[in-house]
Each structure stands twice: as C-alpha cells, then as structure tokens.
Amino acid sequence: MADGADGEWFWRQRLADGLYLIRERFYESGNRANMWLVQGSERDLVVDAGLGLSSLPDYLERAGLTGSRPLLALATHIHFDHAGGLHHFPAGGVAVHRAEAAALSRGDNLETVTWLSGSEVSRPPPGWTASSYRVRAVQPGRLLEDGDVIELGDRQLTVLHTPGHSRGSICLHEPERGLLFSGDTVYQGALIDWLPHSNINHYKESCRRLLKLLDRGQVSTVLPGHFNPFGPDTLHTLASDYIAQAGLWHKVATSAISCVASIALRANNLGR
Ligand SMILES: [Zn+2]
Ligand SMILES: [Zn+2]
C-alpha cells in the first residue's frame, strides 16, 4: 500500500504490521533519506525525520498512523537529511546519541553537513529558499548510549553505537523480528567516510560488529537510511567489502577528499 496524495510532501508505504517507510516526495536528491515509523502497543517510534520542510508528526497524525500513543523521534545521526525535521517534534520526545547531542542543541550546521540546493527541491513550501535552509537547534530529551533499549510495549529495539560515518551514528536492532535500522552505516550505495567526524577505523569496527550480528543469525531485513531495504547476504557483502577496501591507500585518498569536503562545507554553511 503506497500513498502519495497530490501535493502531500510525504509518501509512505506499509512494509509490515506496524512498520512504514516514509520519504519526502519533492526532495529529488541522492541524499533523500528514508524515515521509518514503528508502531508499538504503548509507544510509537519514528526513526529519522528528513529535512524538516514539512511537519512529519502532523502528517502521521493526519494519516491516522499516530496520535493515540506517545511518539518518540530518534535520529540515527544528526546529518541534515535525517535530523532536519526533529524540530517539528516536542523536544522531550527527541533522541540522539550522546556524542552528537551538543552539536544538535546548538544547531551546528557544519556537523549536520547541511548541503542543499534549490534544484533538489521540486515543490518547495511557499517562500522557502535553499540558501536560508538550516538544521534548527533541538535540545534532545533523551541521550542514547550503546546498549540502550527503546521500549515500545510489545516491541523492543536495542541501540548499537556504530560510529564511522559520523561520531554519533547508531543502528537500531529489533532481535525478535530480525530488523536492523542501519541509518547511513550501511546502505546499497557508496558509503561515506570522508565527512567531518567520519573515522575509518571506527567504521571498520562498526562493520565488524554488524557481521557478528549476522553470524548469530540475528538480522533478516536491513532498513537503511537511503535506498531500498535488503537482506542478510547484501549486508554481509557491504560490511565485508568496506573492511576489505579500507586500507592505507584508502585512508590517504580519503583524507584528501575529506579536506576538500570540509572546506566546501564550511564555505556553504558560513552564516547558517
Ligand atoms: Zn549521514
Ligand atoms: Zn543520509
């Protein structure tokens, strides 16, 4: 079941009982992130919040998907494509990893790697311009640590701190259903380890950790931060390929890219 009513900023697809994929229809960019709604018996969870050009909690309530239970919005990390929409949620109901909480609280648009052009937004809200876009400061009500359990009543998700792409990147694991919400740690595309606060050694260690989960047979479906869901074999390939290619030469090449990226991001975010 897919829904994309005319003019509605969001699109959604029901993937299973209590599990929806949501995307921003008019953000036509390779950076368009996946957002997920997980419904529990006591509480609902949104994983990642998009750019924030339209209110995700209002949309979910209008669609009848939330509203009867408390709602927690959790970002897998604070990059703009995942955390820009957090300001639409009540601050007490926002959760990020502790390592990125300060940057989110001060609206640090360098650490959120804000990078958006007007041509990527095909139907912007009235009066909106890309140059004035910024991730707004949000004071998270809950700071996440590795091993924390997100309790939804009949469903429990465990926080895995998987730094590398960013310092506060997390995956969320629901062992009972074999679901892994992987954020930007793994997806079916070029993995990004050259941003400010990326770290190749940490990234390799995080991939090893995901391989261990696979070895224990605890992952059946990966719900990534970008592109389509995939299965355990693809996760194995993505994680082991990253580890195999992240040697010395990769580190040298990446540090050059990282310098250029950092300069470009600083220039782009001057004054944001
Ligand atoms: Zn990211
Ligand atoms: Zn992303």
Tab-separated table of C-alpha atoms and ligand atoms in Angstrom:
chain	number	residue	atom	x	y	z
A	1	MET	CA	0.000	0.000	0.000
A	2	ALA	CA	1.559	3.258	-1.077
A	3	ASP	CA	0.178	6.696	-0.526
A	4	GLY	CA	1.202	9.920	-2.211
A	5	ALA	CA	-1.844	12.160	-2.315
A	6	ASP	CA	-1.449	15.193	-4.567
A	7	GLY	CA	0.647	17.948	-3.070
A	8	GLU	CA	1.454	15.946	0.072
A	9	TRP	CA	5.115	16.390	0.940
A	10	PHE	CA	5.439	12.849	2.281
A	11	TRP	CA	4.963	9.458	0.673
A	12	ARG	CA	4.529	6.286	2.653
A	13	GLN	CA	4.496	2.533	2.200
A	14	ARG	CA	3.374	-0.087	4.679
A	15	LEU	CA	6.007	-2.833	4.807
A	16	ALA	CA	4.624	-4.989	7.613
A	17	ASP	CA	2.332	-4.739	10.627
A	18	GLY	CA	3.333	-1.565	12.436
A	19	LEU	CA	6.173	-0.731	10.042
A	20	TYR	CA	6.080	2.041	7.451
A	21	LEU	CA	8.663	3.559	5.126
A	22	ILE	CA	8.242	7.300	4.589
A	23	ARG	CA	10.022	9.519	2.081
A	24	GLU	CA	9.988	13.170	1.083
A	25	ARG	CA	8.413	13.185	-2.380
A	26	PHE	CA	9.680	16.543	-3.597
A	27	TYR	CA	13.252	16.274	-2.337
A	28	GLU	CA	14.584	14.738	-5.518
A	29	SER	CA	18.146	14.059	-4.482
A	30	GLY	CA	20.529	11.175	-3.878
A	31	ASN	CA	20.561	12.482	-0.310
A	32	ARG	CA	16.856	11.827	0.233
A	33	ALA	CA	16.700	9.766	3.396
A	34	ASN	CA	14.342	7.004	4.463
A	35	MET	CA	12.227	7.605	7.521
A	36	TRP	CA	10.554	4.766	9.388
A	37	LEU	CA	7.509	4.554	11.597
A	38	VAL	CA	7.441	1.665	14.066
A	39	GLN	CA	4.168	1.270	15.956
A	40	GLY	CA	4.216	-0.343	19.374
A	41	SER	CA	1.447	-1.207	21.835
A	42	GLU	CA	2.484	1.551	24.272
A	43	ARG	CA	4.506	3.923	22.154
A	44	ASP	CA	5.323	4.739	18.528
A	45	LEU	CA	8.776	5.419	17.164
A	46	VAL	CA	9.931	7.500	14.222
A	47	VAL	CA	13.429	6.646	13.018
A	48	ASP	CA	14.885	9.693	11.233
A	49	ALA	CA	12.981	12.840	10.418
A	50	GLY	CA	14.047	14.126	6.982
A	51	LEU	CA	14.825	17.730	6.052
A	52	GLY	CA	12.024	19.319	8.037
A	53	LEU	CA	10.404	21.358	5.247
A	54	SER	CA	7.028	19.958	6.293
A	55	SER	CA	5.901	18.584	9.645
A	56	LEU	CA	6.256	14.809	9.826
A	57	PRO	CA	4.335	14.410	13.128
A	58	ASP	CA	1.397	16.398	11.675
A	59	TYR	CA	1.411	14.203	8.574
A	60	LEU	CA	1.475	10.976	10.578
A	61	GLU	CA	-1.383	12.123	12.766
A	62	ARG	CA	-3.445	13.282	9.746
A	63	ALA	CA	-2.875	9.873	8.199
A	64	GLY	CA	-4.211	8.215	11.364
A	65	LEU	CA	-0.917	6.407	11.971
A	66	THR	CA	-0.034	8.099	15.263
A	67	GLY	CA	-1.789	10.160	17.874
A	68	SER	CA	-3.156	7.591	20.284
A	69	ARG	CA	0.220	6.751	21.855
A	70	PRO	CA	3.271	8.824	22.852
A	71	LEU	CA	5.673	9.336	19.956
A	72	LEU	CA	9.467	9.230	20.152
A	73	ALA	CA	11.551	10.661	17.277
A	74	LEU	CA	15.019	9.179	17.092
A	75	ALA	CA	17.729	10.179	14.600
A	76	THR	CA	20.282	7.578	13.529
A	77	HIS	CA	22.691	10.553	13.382
A	78	ILE	CA	22.338	14.310	13.088
A	79	HIS	CA	23.124	14.869	9.385
A	80	PHE	CA	20.647	17.328	7.851
A	81	ASP	CA	18.850	14.722	5.706
A	82	HIS	CA	17.982	12.735	8.857
A	83	ALA	CA	17.713	15.330	11.621
A	84	GLY	CA	16.398	18.488	9.906
A	85	GLY	CA	12.830	17.525	10.797
A	86	LEU	CA	13.417	16.872	14.503
A	87	HIS	CA	12.354	20.402	15.430
A	88	HIS	CA	8.758	19.533	14.498
A	89	PHE	CA	8.608	17.045	17.383
A	90	PRO	CA	8.264	18.055	21.035
A	91	ALA	CA	11.855	18.397	22.279
A	92	GLY	CA	11.253	15.960	25.137
A	93	GLY	CA	10.385	13.313	22.566
A	94	VAL	CA	13.616	13.551	20.566
A	95	ALA	CA	16.524	11.131	20.983
A	96	VAL	CA	20.045	11.128	19.504
A	97	HIS	CA	23.320	9.532	20.511
A	98	ARG	CA	25.138	11.367	23.267
A	99	ALA	CA	28.150	12.079	21.016
A	100	GLU	CA	26.096	14.343	18.734
A	101	ALA	CA	23.678	15.864	21.240
A	102	ALA	CA	25.680	19.057	21.839
A	103	ALA	CA	26.027	19.774	18.110
A	104	LEU	CA	22.271	19.312	17.628
A	105	SER	CA	21.473	21.506	20.641
A	106	ARG	CA	23.489	24.390	19.221
A	107	GLY	CA	22.261	23.881	15.643
A	108	ASP	CA	25.777	23.244	14.324
A	109	ASN	CA	25.225	23.139	10.553
A	110	LEU	CA	28.815	22.114	9.890
A	111	GLU	CA	28.422	18.917	11.911
A	112	THR	CA	24.987	18.322	10.369
A	113	VAL	CA	26.773	18.624	6.966
A	114	THR	CA	23.949	20.781	5.599
A	115	TRP	CA	24.209	20.698	1.814
A	116	LEU	CA	21.083	21.501	-0.138
A	117	SER	CA	20.438	23.213	-3.465
A	118	GLY	CA	17.155	24.676	-4.676
A	119	SER	CA	17.177	22.420	-7.750
A	120	GLU	CA	16.831	19.348	-5.499
A	121	VAL	CA	13.508	20.536	-4.051
A	122	SER	CA	10.982	20.327	-6.865
A	123	ARG	CA	7.997	21.692	-4.966
A	124	PRO	CA	9.246	23.883	-2.122
A	125	PRO	CA	6.980	25.364	0.518
A	126	PRO	CA	5.886	28.939	-0.309
A	127	GLY	CA	8.680	31.433	0.251
A	128	TRP	CA	11.270	28.738	1.007
A	129	THR	CA	14.819	29.113	-0.284
A	130	ALA	CA	17.688	26.660	-0.118
A	131	SER	CA	20.141	29.358	0.966
A	132	SER	CA	18.115	30.065	4.101
A	133	TYR	CA	17.728	26.381	4.983
A	134	ARG	CA	19.383	25.219	8.161
A	135	VAL	CA	19.008	22.435	10.682
A	136	ARG	CA	17.394	24.092	13.665
A	137	ALA	CA	18.729	23.652	17.163
A	138	VAL	CA	16.906	20.960	19.128
A	139	GLN	CA	17.532	20.026	22.735
A	140	PRO	CA	17.095	16.244	22.761
A	141	GLY	CA	15.111	14.887	25.695
A	142	ARG	CA	16.907	11.553	25.597
A	143	LEU	CA	20.594	10.863	25.037
A	144	LEU	CA	21.307	7.426	23.662
A	145	GLU	CA	24.131	5.094	24.614
A	146	ASP	CA	25.203	1.782	23.182
A	147	GLY	CA	23.014	-0.983	24.591
A	148	ASP	CA	20.042	1.233	25.443
A	149	VAL	CA	16.673	-0.368	24.784
A	150	ILE	CA	13.867	1.613	23.148
A	151	GLU	CA	10.766	0.225	24.776
A	152	LEU	CA	7.569	0.385	22.694
A	153	GLY	CA	5.479	-2.001	24.818
A	154	ASP	CA	5.244	-5.138	22.695
A	155	ARG	CA	8.421	-4.278	20.776
A	156	GLN	CA	11.947	-3.561	21.965
A	157	LEU	CA	14.772	-2.090	19.905
A	158	THR	CA	18.389	-2.056	21.016
A	159	VAL	CA	20.736	0.838	20.261
A	160	LEU	CA	24.060	-0.116	18.673
A	161	HIS	CA	26.565	2.713	18.584
A	162	THR	CA	28.194	2.330	15.151
A	163	PRO	CA	30.468	5.351	14.652
A	164	GLY	CA	32.438	5.837	11.449
A	165	HIS	CA	30.123	7.668	9.072
A	166	SER	CA	29.648	10.165	11.894
A	167	ARG	CA	30.675	10.028	15.544
A	168	GLY	CA	27.166	9.504	16.890
A	169	SER	CA	25.836	7.133	14.224
A	170	ILE	CA	23.666	4.356	15.592
A	171	CYS	CA	21.859	1.312	14.270
A	172	LEU	CA	18.685	0.046	15.901
A	173	HIS	CA	18.191	-3.681	16.212
A	174	GLU	CA	14.937	-5.494	16.865
A	175	PRO	CA	16.120	-9.073	17.546
A	176	GLU	CA	12.636	-10.556	17.738
A	177	ARG	CA	11.869	-9.658	14.113
A	178	GLY	CA	15.449	-9.587	12.838
A	179	LEU	CA	15.132	-5.942	11.813
A	180	LEU	CA	18.168	-3.685	11.609
A	181	PHE	CA	17.651	0.039	11.053
A	182	SER	CA	21.096	0.881	9.746
A	183	GLY	CA	20.996	4.651	9.118
A	184	ASP	CA	23.980	5.677	6.988
A	185	THR	CA	26.280	2.986	8.364
A	186	VAL	CA	25.261	0.618	5.558
A	187	TYR	CA	23.052	1.090	2.508
A	188	GLN	CA	23.282	-0.013	-1.108
A	189	GLY	CA	25.427	2.827	-2.389
A	190	ALA	CA	28.875	4.360	-1.865
A	191	LEU	CA	29.467	4.512	1.884
A	192	ILE	CA	30.650	7.914	3.088
A	193	ASP	CA	33.622	8.076	5.442
A	194	TRP	CA	35.102	11.440	4.480
A	195	LEU	CA	32.911	13.928	6.308
A	196	PRO	CA	33.853	15.955	9.388
A	197	HIS	CA	33.773	13.474	12.300
A	198	SER	CA	33.945	10.438	9.997
A	199	ASN	CA	36.512	7.880	11.160
A	200	ILE	CA	37.661	4.949	9.030
A	201	ASN	CA	38.937	2.774	11.896
A	202	HIS	CA	35.701	3.231	13.797
A	203	TYR	CA	33.744	2.495	10.598
A	204	LYS	CA	35.602	-0.799	10.124
A	205	GLU	CA	34.938	-1.771	13.733
A	206	SER	CA	31.238	-0.954	13.312
A	207	CYS	CA	31.100	-3.143	10.193
A	208	ARG	CA	32.745	-5.986	12.135
A	209	ARG	CA	30.073	-5.614	14.766
A	210	LEU	CA	27.307	-5.913	12.179
A	211	LEU	CA	28.990	-9.015	10.753
A	212	LYS	CA	28.901	-10.550	14.247
A	213	LEU	CA	25.151	-9.910	14.464
A	214	LEU	CA	24.806	-11.666	11.116
A	215	ASP	CA	26.900	-14.614	12.302
A	216	ARG	CA	24.495	-15.041	15.202
A	217	GLY	CA	21.596	-15.112	12.707
A	218	GLN	CA	20.025	-12.006	14.224
A	219	VAL	CA	19.361	-9.998	11.060
A	220	SER	CA	16.776	-10.879	8.439
A	221	THR	CA	15.968	-7.435	6.993
A	222	VAL	CA	18.036	-4.258	6.878
A	223	LEU	CA	16.114	-0.981	6.764
A	224	PRO	CA	18.746	1.521	5.646
A	225	GLY	CA	18.966	5.315	5.739
A	226	HIS	CA	18.917	5.533	1.945
A	227	PHE	CA	17.600	3.431	-0.933
A	228	ASN	CA	15.768	0.131	-0.554
A	229	PRO	CA	15.688	-2.498	2.211
A	230	PHE	CA	17.841	-5.588	1.734
A	231	GLY	CA	18.641	-8.951	3.231
A	232	PRO	CA	21.475	-10.505	5.226
A	233	ASP	CA	23.589	-11.562	2.231
A	234	THR	CA	23.769	-7.989	0.970
A	235	LEU	CA	24.612	-6.751	4.468
A	236	HIS	CA	27.441	-9.261	4.590
A	237	THR	CA	28.795	-8.055	1.229
A	238	LEU	CA	28.527	-4.359	2.101
A	239	ALA	CA	30.182	-4.693	5.514
A	240	SER	CA	32.956	-7.056	4.443
A	241	ASP	CA	33.694	-5.058	1.265
A	242	TYR	CA	34.070	-1.891	3.336
A	243	ILE	CA	36.513	-3.588	5.715
A	244	ALA	CA	38.486	-5.074	2.809
A	245	GLN	CA	38.933	-1.805	0.918
A	246	ALA	CA	39.591	0.495	3.886
A	247	GLY	CA	43.355	0.038	3.907
A	248	LEU	CA	46.211	2.531	3.893
A	249	TRP	CA	45.700	3.797	0.337
A	250	HIS	CA	42.000	4.350	1.033
A	251	LYS	CA	42.926	6.369	4.133
A	252	VAL	CA	45.327	8.572	2.169
A	253	ALA	CA	42.813	9.192	-0.625
A	254	THR	CA	40.016	9.771	1.866
A	255	SER	CA	41.947	12.331	3.871
A	256	ALA	CA	42.390	14.417	0.686
A	257	ILE	CA	38.662	14.200	-0.104
A	258	SER	CA	37.888	14.984	3.498
A	259	CYS	CA	39.931	18.230	3.364
A	260	VAL	CA	38.104	19.414	0.254
A	261	ALA	CA	34.726	18.420	1.714
A	262	SER	CA	35.446	20.249	4.934
A	263	ILE	CA	36.393	23.473	3.111
A	264	ALA	CA	33.309	23.258	0.875
A	265	LEU	CA	31.007	22.592	3.848
A	266	ARG	CA	32.483	25.488	5.801
A	267	ALA	CA	32.003	27.843	2.861
A	268	ASN	CA	28.483	26.583	2.252
A	269	ASN	CA	27.489	26.950	5.872
A	270	LEU	CA	29.019	30.317	6.627
A	271	GLY	CA	26.345	32.283	8.369
A	272	ARG	CA	23.917	29.396	8.766
B	1	ZN	ZN	24.776	10.804	7.049
B	2	ZN	ZN	21.996	10.221	4.962
